[in-house]
Amino acid sequence: MAWFAWTAVDGGGKKRRGTLQAESMKQVRQMLREQQLQPLAIAPARAAGAPAGKSVKISAVSLTLFTRQLSTLVNAALPLESALKAISRQSEDKKLSALVSDIRDKVVEGHTLNEAFGQFPRIFDKLYCTLVMAGEKSGALGQVLEKLADYNEQRQKMKSQLSQAMVYPITLTVVAIAVIGILLVAVVPQVIDQFTHMKQQLPITTRTLIAVSDFLQAWGLYIGGALAGFGIGAKFWLRHAKNRFIWHRWLVTASPLQKLVRAINSARYIRTLSILQASSVPLLDGMYIAMEGLENGYARQMLAQAADSVRQGASLQASLEQTKLFPPTMLYMIASGEESGELGPLMDRAAENQESALQHRITLTLSVFEPALVVTMATVVLFIVLSILQPILQLNNMVG
């Protein structure tokens, strides 16, 4: 079986396009004629099983905008085909417009919206498709799409805040290293050369500065090359699943950032699980789907074990506690949700609390890091200046 892209004309003379899975072009023609369509052109699709999904990629912002527009139109009782057509025509993003047009073609062919999204796995992940399927079955597609849009916007907001918070410290660090490196490699040697004719012993600070400068001049390029080689080697090392799992486990269990890594993964997992619960997805299915949204392989393994525990009859709170990924407050709220029958809302509130705490922790860490970096840079520069001034003052005293 292969996928074929086709162009045909219907009974009203309107040109239509789409894709079909068949064993040959002849079978595609027969299938089109059965649908009262006159074939114009048939060609093999670009990728079996996902005609455009492997080659099309849109930004997260465009995906959120599409989800929000579709939820608005569906909630306004506009037919799905008409809603997709309106979005395709209105969009200024050519890639998004073509994507929505392809989705509409599949819906016109008789596919469900979930099946149409499933043809583009690089854009619509398992969580997205599962929620859409749940919305179609429950008749609350518009509400589910609205929750999806809110979820995507929240993720983008968090990423944006993290990026903005890191811009200044990274810039400051790079500038500090560059300034100190230039001083030690280019400026200091020229100044120190002026003192080489002195028969007096130079101060310990000056001798230390000369040693550091000579070392960087002799080995600086090699150190830079070694660091670059280490980075490239680490990148290739992480391509292997076993090595990547070891790295992920270290991040969660032993790294200096383990608390931050746990907070990020637990917040994302609980947020996703709460959305699935609110969309009437069974808890066990939701646990398996929610863990797929995590990038950390070790966290996914721990949460898979938690799902197996729930399958065997354990409570959600007890199963998640065994993973050691979740803070006590979040586990307490989950236990309260299980007892009261309001698991979805309480998980949503727990995710909000965790995200707020995470944002506060990041802000606090950066507020300490930035002045510490400034003080460190100032101390190094002061040391360099004093190391240069001391021989000058010593020379003046000798002349005096």
Short mmCIF file of C-alpha atoms in Angstrom, two decimals:
data_model
loop_
_atom_site.label_atom_id
_atom_site.label_comp_id
_atom_site.label_asym_id
_atom_site.label_seq_id
_atom_site.Cartn_x
_atom_site.Cartn_y
_atom_site.Cartn_z
CA MET A 1 0.00 0.00 0.00
CA ALA A 2 1.22 3.49 -0.87
CA TRP A 3 -0.06 7.03 -0.73
CA PHE A 4 -1.03 8.89 -3.92
CA ALA A 5 -1.77 12.57 -4.36
CA TRP A 6 -4.66 13.23 -6.75
CA THR A 7 -6.41 16.10 -8.49
CA ALA A 8 -9.93 15.60 -9.78
CA VAL A 9 -13.10 17.44 -10.85
CA ASP A 10 -16.45 16.85 -9.19
CA GLY A 11 -19.90 16.89 -10.80
CA GLY A 12 -20.15 20.67 -10.48
CA GLY A 13 -16.87 21.26 -12.30
CA LYS A 14 -15.03 22.20 -9.12
CA LYS A 15 -11.42 21.10 -8.88
CA ARG A 16 -10.53 19.09 -5.77
CA ARG A 17 -7.30 17.65 -4.40
CA GLY A 18 -6.32 15.11 -1.79
CA THR A 19 -4.45 11.89 -1.04
CA LEU A 20 -5.52 8.27 -0.98
CA GLN A 21 -3.85 5.06 0.13
CA ALA A 22 -3.99 2.34 -2.48
CA GLU A 23 -1.93 -0.38 -4.14
CA SER A 24 -1.74 1.30 -7.56
CA MET A 25 -2.78 4.39 -9.52
CA LYS A 26 -5.44 2.29 -11.23
CA GLN A 27 -7.06 1.60 -7.89
CA VAL A 28 -6.94 5.31 -7.05
CA ARG A 29 -8.79 6.14 -10.30
CA GLN A 30 -11.41 3.53 -9.47
CA MET A 31 -11.84 4.93 -5.95
CA LEU A 32 -12.23 8.46 -7.30
CA ARG A 33 -14.84 7.40 -9.85
CA GLU A 34 -16.78 5.68 -7.08
CA GLN A 35 -16.88 9.08 -5.36
CA GLN A 36 -18.26 10.67 -8.56
CA LEU A 37 -14.95 12.41 -9.26
CA GLN A 38 -13.20 12.66 -12.63
CA PRO A 39 -9.40 12.14 -12.15
CA LEU A 40 -7.13 14.75 -13.70
CA ALA A 41 -3.73 13.87 -12.23
CA ILE A 42 -2.44 11.16 -9.92
CA ALA A 43 1.11 10.91 -8.59
CA PRO A 44 2.91 9.12 -5.73
CA ALA A 45 2.88 11.17 -2.55
CA ARG A 46 6.14 12.41 -1.07
CA ALA A 47 6.14 10.04 1.90
CA ALA A 48 4.20 6.88 2.51
CA GLY A 49 1.81 7.08 5.39
CA ALA A 50 2.23 10.82 5.81
CA PRO A 51 2.11 12.59 2.47
CA ALA A 52 3.12 15.99 3.71
CA GLY A 53 3.68 15.50 7.39
CA LYS A 54 7.37 14.66 7.11
CA SER A 55 8.21 17.63 4.92
CA VAL A 56 5.97 20.34 6.37
CA LYS A 57 6.94 22.13 9.56
CA ILE A 58 5.27 25.19 11.07
CA SER A 59 6.20 27.25 14.11
CA ALA A 60 4.64 26.78 17.52
CA VAL A 61 3.15 30.27 17.25
CA SER A 62 1.41 29.37 13.98
CA LEU A 63 0.10 26.13 15.47
CA THR A 64 -1.34 27.97 18.47
CA LEU A 65 -2.92 30.58 16.22
CA PHE A 66 -4.48 27.86 14.06
CA THR A 67 -5.82 26.04 17.11
CA ARG A 68 -7.30 29.23 18.54
CA GLN A 69 -8.95 30.20 15.24
CA LEU A 70 -10.37 26.71 14.73
CA SER A 71 -11.78 26.59 18.28
CA THR A 72 -13.44 29.98 17.78
CA LEU A 73 -15.08 28.97 14.51
CA VAL A 74 -16.17 25.54 15.79
CA ASN A 75 -17.66 27.12 18.92
CA ALA A 76 -19.53 29.49 16.61
CA ALA A 77 -21.27 26.40 15.11
CA LEU A 78 -19.51 26.78 11.74
CA PRO A 79 -19.16 23.47 9.88
CA LEU A 80 -15.68 21.99 10.18
CA GLU A 81 -15.04 22.06 6.44
CA SER A 82 -16.05 25.72 6.21
CA ALA A 83 -13.95 26.61 9.25
CA LEU A 84 -10.84 25.01 7.76
CA LYS A 85 -11.48 26.71 4.43
CA ALA A 86 -11.80 30.11 6.10
CA ILE A 87 -8.57 29.65 8.06
CA SER A 88 -6.71 28.51 4.95
CA ARG A 89 -7.79 31.58 3.01
CA GLN A 90 -7.22 34.02 5.85
CA SER A 91 -3.75 32.83 6.87
CA GLU A 92 -0.81 34.91 5.64
CA ASP A 93 1.58 32.04 6.40
CA LYS A 94 1.84 30.08 3.15
CA LYS A 95 2.97 26.89 4.88
CA LEU A 96 0.09 27.04 7.34
CA SER A 97 -2.38 27.82 4.56
CA ALA A 98 -1.22 24.81 2.52
CA LEU A 99 -1.30 22.58 5.60
CA VAL A 100 -4.87 23.60 6.51
CA SER A 101 -5.92 23.08 2.90
CA ASP A 102 -4.54 19.52 2.98
CA ILE A 103 -6.34 18.86 6.26
CA ARG A 104 -9.58 20.15 4.77
CA ASP A 105 -9.17 17.85 1.76
CA LYS A 106 -8.91 14.85 4.06
CA VAL A 107 -11.97 15.94 6.01
CA VAL A 108 -13.87 16.28 2.73
CA GLU A 109 -12.77 12.74 1.81
CA GLY A 110 -14.55 11.51 4.93
CA HIS A 111 -11.68 11.33 7.42
CA THR A 112 -12.21 12.56 10.95
CA LEU A 113 -10.27 15.62 12.06
CA ASN A 114 -8.13 13.42 14.30
CA GLU A 115 -7.24 11.17 11.34
CA ALA A 116 -6.43 14.20 9.22
CA PHE A 117 -4.12 15.57 11.92
CA GLY A 118 -2.54 12.14 12.27
CA GLN A 119 -1.13 12.46 8.73
CA PHE A 120 1.17 15.23 10.02
CA PRO A 121 2.90 13.74 13.10
CA ARG A 122 5.69 16.32 13.10
CA ILE A 123 3.12 19.06 13.68
CA PHE A 124 0.31 17.40 15.63
CA ASP A 125 1.74 15.18 18.35
CA LYS A 126 0.01 12.29 20.10
CA LEU A 127 -1.43 14.54 22.80
CA TYR A 128 -2.94 16.88 20.24
CA CYS A 129 -4.52 14.10 18.22
CA THR A 130 -5.83 12.27 21.31
CA LEU A 131 -7.51 15.40 22.66
CA VAL A 132 -9.08 16.14 19.27
CA MET A 133 -10.35 12.56 19.08
CA ALA A 134 -11.84 12.90 22.58
CA GLY A 135 -13.46 16.18 21.59
CA GLU A 136 -14.99 14.65 18.46
CA LYS A 137 -16.39 11.69 20.38
CA SER A 138 -17.82 13.84 23.20
CA GLY A 139 -19.19 16.55 20.89
CA ALA A 140 -17.10 19.21 22.66
CA LEU A 141 -14.47 19.73 19.97
CA GLY A 142 -14.52 23.50 20.29
CA GLN A 143 -13.89 23.39 24.04
CA VAL A 144 -11.07 20.88 23.66
CA LEU A 145 -9.40 22.98 20.97
CA GLU A 146 -9.69 26.02 23.24
CA LYS A 147 -7.92 24.12 26.03
CA LEU A 148 -5.25 23.04 23.58
CA ALA A 149 -4.70 26.64 22.52
CA ASP A 150 -4.43 27.73 26.16
CA TYR A 151 -1.96 24.92 26.84
CA ASN A 152 0.24 25.84 23.87
CA GLU A 153 0.15 29.51 24.79
CA GLN A 154 1.19 28.68 28.34
CA ARG A 155 4.14 26.62 27.10
CA GLN A 156 5.23 29.38 24.73
CA LYS A 157 4.94 31.97 27.50
CA MET A 158 7.10 29.86 29.80
CA LYS A 159 9.73 29.30 27.09
CA SER A 160 9.72 33.01 26.26
CA GLN A 161 10.20 33.97 29.90
CA LEU A 162 13.07 31.51 30.25
CA SER A 163 14.72 32.80 27.07
CA GLN A 164 14.36 36.45 28.08
CA ALA A 165 15.64 35.72 31.57
CA MET A 166 18.75 34.00 30.17
CA VAL A 167 19.68 36.61 27.56
CA TYR A 168 21.28 39.10 29.95
CA PRO A 169 23.31 36.60 32.04
CA ILE A 170 24.62 34.81 28.95
CA THR A 171 25.55 38.11 27.28
CA LEU A 172 27.25 39.34 30.44
CA THR A 173 29.20 36.09 30.79
CA VAL A 174 30.41 36.15 27.19
CA VAL A 175 31.46 39.80 27.44
CA ALA A 176 33.26 39.17 30.74
CA ILE A 177 35.22 36.20 29.38
CA ALA A 178 36.06 38.10 26.17
CA VAL A 179 37.29 41.22 28.02
CA ILE A 180 39.42 39.29 30.48
CA GLY A 181 40.82 37.10 27.68
CA ILE A 182 41.80 40.14 25.60
CA LEU A 183 43.43 41.78 28.61
CA LEU A 184 45.48 38.69 29.44
CA VAL A 185 46.50 37.77 25.90
CA ALA A 186 46.89 41.12 24.14
CA VAL A 187 47.24 43.96 26.66
CA VAL A 188 49.10 42.50 29.64
CA PRO A 189 52.12 41.10 27.68
CA GLN A 190 52.82 44.52 26.11
CA VAL A 191 52.70 46.26 29.47
CA ILE A 192 54.76 43.62 31.27
CA ASP A 193 57.49 43.86 28.62
CA GLN A 194 58.26 47.30 29.97
CA PHE A 195 59.35 45.76 33.27
CA THR A 196 61.65 43.04 31.90
CA HIS A 197 64.71 45.30 32.09
CA MET A 198 64.22 45.75 35.83
CA LYS A 199 66.67 43.79 37.94
CA GLN A 200 64.37 43.91 40.94
CA GLN A 201 62.10 41.00 41.66
CA LEU A 202 58.53 41.66 40.54
CA PRO A 203 55.65 41.41 43.04
CA ILE A 204 53.95 38.04 43.44
CA THR A 205 50.73 39.36 41.86
CA THR A 206 52.63 40.50 38.76
CA ARG A 207 54.49 37.21 38.47
CA THR A 208 51.19 35.35 38.78
CA LEU A 209 49.66 37.53 36.08
CA ILE A 210 52.63 36.92 33.76
CA ALA A 211 52.37 33.16 34.30
CA VAL A 212 48.64 33.16 33.51
CA SER A 213 49.19 35.32 30.43
CA ASP A 214 52.03 33.11 29.14
CA PHE A 215 49.95 30.00 29.72
CA LEU A 216 46.98 31.39 27.77
CA GLN A 217 49.21 32.53 24.91
CA ALA A 218 50.81 29.10 24.67
CA TRP A 219 47.79 26.91 25.28
CA GLY A 220 44.75 29.12 24.67
CA LEU A 221 44.06 27.85 21.15
CA TYR A 222 44.52 24.25 22.23
CA ILE A 223 42.14 24.72 25.15
CA GLY A 224 39.57 26.31 22.85
CA GLY A 225 39.94 23.48 20.36
CA ALA A 226 39.64 20.88 23.14
CA LEU A 227 36.43 22.50 24.40
CA ALA A 228 35.00 22.59 20.88
CA GLY A 229 35.98 18.95 20.34
CA PHE A 230 34.41 18.01 23.65
CA GLY A 231 31.17 19.73 22.64
CA ILE A 232 31.06 17.96 19.27
CA GLY A 233 31.94 14.62 20.87
CA ALA A 234 29.23 15.05 23.50
CA LYS A 235 26.72 15.79 20.76
CA PHE A 236 27.57 12.56 18.95
CA TRP A 237 27.65 10.63 22.24
CA LEU A 238 24.13 11.78 23.07
CA ARG A 239 22.80 10.49 19.75
CA HIS A 240 22.82 6.96 21.16
CA ALA A 241 19.70 6.18 23.16
CA LYS A 242 21.62 4.43 25.96
CA ASN A 243 24.00 7.36 26.44
CA ARG A 244 21.15 9.85 26.29
CA PHE A 245 19.31 7.92 29.00
CA ILE A 246 22.41 8.03 31.23
CA TRP A 247 22.60 11.81 30.72
CA HIS A 248 18.91 12.26 31.48
CA ARG A 249 19.19 10.15 34.64
CA TRP A 250 22.14 12.24 35.82
CA LEU A 251 20.17 15.43 35.22
CA VAL A 252 17.29 14.20 37.37
CA THR A 253 19.20 12.45 40.17
CA ALA A 254 22.69 13.95 40.57
CA SER A 255 23.15 17.21 38.66
CA PRO A 256 23.28 20.61 40.43
CA LEU A 257 20.11 21.49 38.50
CA GLN A 258 18.19 18.37 39.51
CA LYS A 259 15.50 20.31 41.42
CA LEU A 260 14.91 22.57 38.43
CA VAL A 261 14.76 19.62 36.01
CA ARG A 262 12.29 17.78 38.23
CA ALA A 263 10.12 20.89 38.58
CA ILE A 264 9.96 21.44 34.81
CA ASN A 265 9.08 17.81 34.04
CA SER A 266 6.55 17.40 36.84
CA ALA A 267 4.76 20.65 35.96
CA ARG A 268 4.49 19.71 32.28
CA TYR A 269 3.31 16.18 33.08
CA ILE A 270 0.61 17.26 35.50
CA ARG A 271 -0.58 20.05 33.23
CA THR A 272 -0.94 17.62 30.32
CA LEU A 273 -2.64 14.99 32.47
CA SER A 274 -5.13 17.55 33.80
CA ILE A 275 -6.10 18.56 30.25
CA LEU A 276 -6.58 14.91 29.29
CA GLN A 277 -8.72 14.34 32.38
CA ALA A 278 -10.86 17.37 31.59
CA SER A 279 -11.34 15.99 28.06
CA SER A 280 -12.74 12.69 29.41
CA VAL A 281 -9.65 10.66 28.48
CA PRO A 282 -9.30 7.65 30.85
CA LEU A 283 -6.68 8.19 33.55
CA LEU A 284 -4.46 5.28 32.56
CA ASP A 285 -4.45 6.26 28.89
CA GLY A 286 -3.81 9.85 29.91
CA MET A 287 -0.77 8.85 31.97
CA TYR A 288 0.85 7.10 29.03
CA ILE A 289 0.07 10.00 26.70
CA ALA A 290 1.23 12.70 29.14
CA MET A 291 4.61 11.08 29.70
CA GLU A 292 5.29 11.11 25.94
CA GLY A 293 5.34 14.91 26.11
CA LEU A 294 8.48 14.87 28.28
CA GLU A 295 11.93 15.10 26.71
CA ASN A 296 13.75 13.49 29.63
CA GLY A 297 13.96 9.72 29.01
CA TYR A 298 14.59 8.83 32.65
CA ALA A 299 11.50 10.78 33.75
CA ARG A 300 9.46 8.98 31.09
CA GLN A 301 10.66 5.61 32.38
CA MET A 302 9.72 6.48 35.98
CA LEU A 303 6.28 7.68 34.90
CA ALA A 304 5.74 4.54 32.82
CA GLN A 305 6.38 2.52 35.97
CA ALA A 306 3.87 4.74 37.79
CA ALA A 307 1.28 4.03 35.09
CA ASP A 308 1.92 0.30 35.48
CA SER A 309 1.34 0.67 39.23
CA VAL A 310 -1.99 2.39 38.59
CA ARG A 311 -2.91 -0.40 36.19
CA GLN A 312 -2.27 -2.89 39.00
CA GLY A 313 -4.61 -0.99 41.34
CA ALA A 314 -2.39 1.51 43.15
CA SER A 315 -3.56 5.10 43.67
CA LEU A 316 -2.26 7.88 41.44
CA GLN A 317 -0.70 9.73 44.36
CA ALA A 318 1.17 6.66 45.65
CA SER A 319 2.39 5.77 42.15
CA LEU A 320 3.68 9.27 41.42
CA GLU A 321 5.35 9.49 44.83
CA GLN A 322 7.52 6.48 43.95
CA THR A 323 9.03 8.35 41.00
CA LYS A 324 10.53 11.00 43.34
CA LEU A 325 9.83 13.63 40.66
CA PHE A 326 6.97 15.47 42.34
CA PRO A 327 7.06 17.84 45.33
CA PRO A 328 4.99 16.95 48.43
CA THR A 329 2.52 19.80 47.88
CA MET A 330 1.63 18.56 44.42
CA LEU A 331 1.22 14.99 45.65
CA TYR A 332 -1.03 16.19 48.46
CA MET A 333 -3.28 18.04 46.00
CA ILE A 334 -3.45 14.96 43.76
CA ALA A 335 -4.44 12.80 46.76
CA SER A 336 -7.14 15.33 47.67
CA GLY A 337 -8.42 15.25 44.09
CA GLU A 338 -8.66 11.46 44.14
CA GLU A 339 -10.60 11.51 47.42
CA SER A 340 -12.97 14.30 46.39
CA GLY A 341 -13.52 13.15 42.80
CA GLU A 342 -12.13 16.44 41.41
CA LEU A 343 -8.80 15.14 40.21
CA GLY A 344 -8.72 17.18 36.99
CA PRO A 345 -9.26 20.66 38.55
CA LEU A 346 -6.88 19.98 41.44
CA MET A 347 -4.16 18.73 39.07
CA ASP A 348 -4.62 21.89 37.03
CA ARG A 349 -4.21 23.99 40.18
CA ALA A 350 -1.18 21.94 41.23
CA ALA A 351 0.41 22.55 37.82
CA GLU A 352 -0.20 26.30 38.16
CA ASN A 353 1.40 26.34 41.61
CA GLN A 354 4.40 24.37 40.35
CA GLU A 355 4.87 26.66 37.36
CA SER A 356 4.66 29.74 39.59
CA ALA A 357 7.21 28.25 41.98
CA LEU A 358 9.45 27.35 39.05
CA GLN A 359 9.30 30.88 37.67
CA HIS A 360 10.08 32.30 41.11
CA ARG A 361 13.05 29.95 41.51
CA ILE A 362 14.49 30.92 38.13
CA THR A 363 14.04 34.64 38.86
CA LEU A 364 15.69 34.25 42.27
CA THR A 365 18.62 32.29 40.84
CA LEU A 366 19.26 34.89 38.14
CA SER A 367 18.93 37.74 40.63
CA VAL A 368 21.80 36.18 42.60
CA PHE A 369 23.86 35.13 39.58
CA GLU A 370 23.97 38.51 37.85
CA PRO A 371 25.53 40.57 40.68
CA ALA A 372 27.85 37.65 41.53
CA LEU A 373 29.12 37.66 37.95
CA VAL A 374 29.62 41.43 38.00
CA VAL A 375 31.57 41.21 41.28
CA THR A 376 33.72 38.36 39.93
CA MET A 377 34.53 40.27 36.75
CA ALA A 378 35.36 43.41 38.71
CA THR A 379 37.63 41.43 41.05
CA VAL A 380 39.58 39.90 38.15
CA VAL A 381 39.98 43.26 36.42
CA LEU A 382 41.08 44.85 39.71
CA PHE A 383 43.68 42.11 40.16
CA ILE A 384 45.03 42.78 36.66
CA VAL A 385 45.20 46.53 37.26
CA LEU A 386 46.96 46.13 40.63
CA SER A 387 49.41 43.63 39.14
CA ILE A 388 50.39 46.22 36.55
CA LEU A 389 50.44 49.21 38.92
CA GLN A 390 52.60 47.60 41.58
CA PRO A 391 55.77 47.40 39.42
CA ILE A 392 55.18 50.98 38.26
CA LEU A 393 54.97 52.20 41.86
CA GLN A 394 58.02 50.11 42.72
CA LEU A 395 59.94 51.70 39.84
CA ASN A 396 58.92 55.19 40.97
CA ASN A 397 60.19 54.45 44.49
CA MET A 398 63.51 53.25 43.10
CA VAL A 399 63.90 56.39 41.00
CA GLY A 400 62.95 58.53 44.00
#
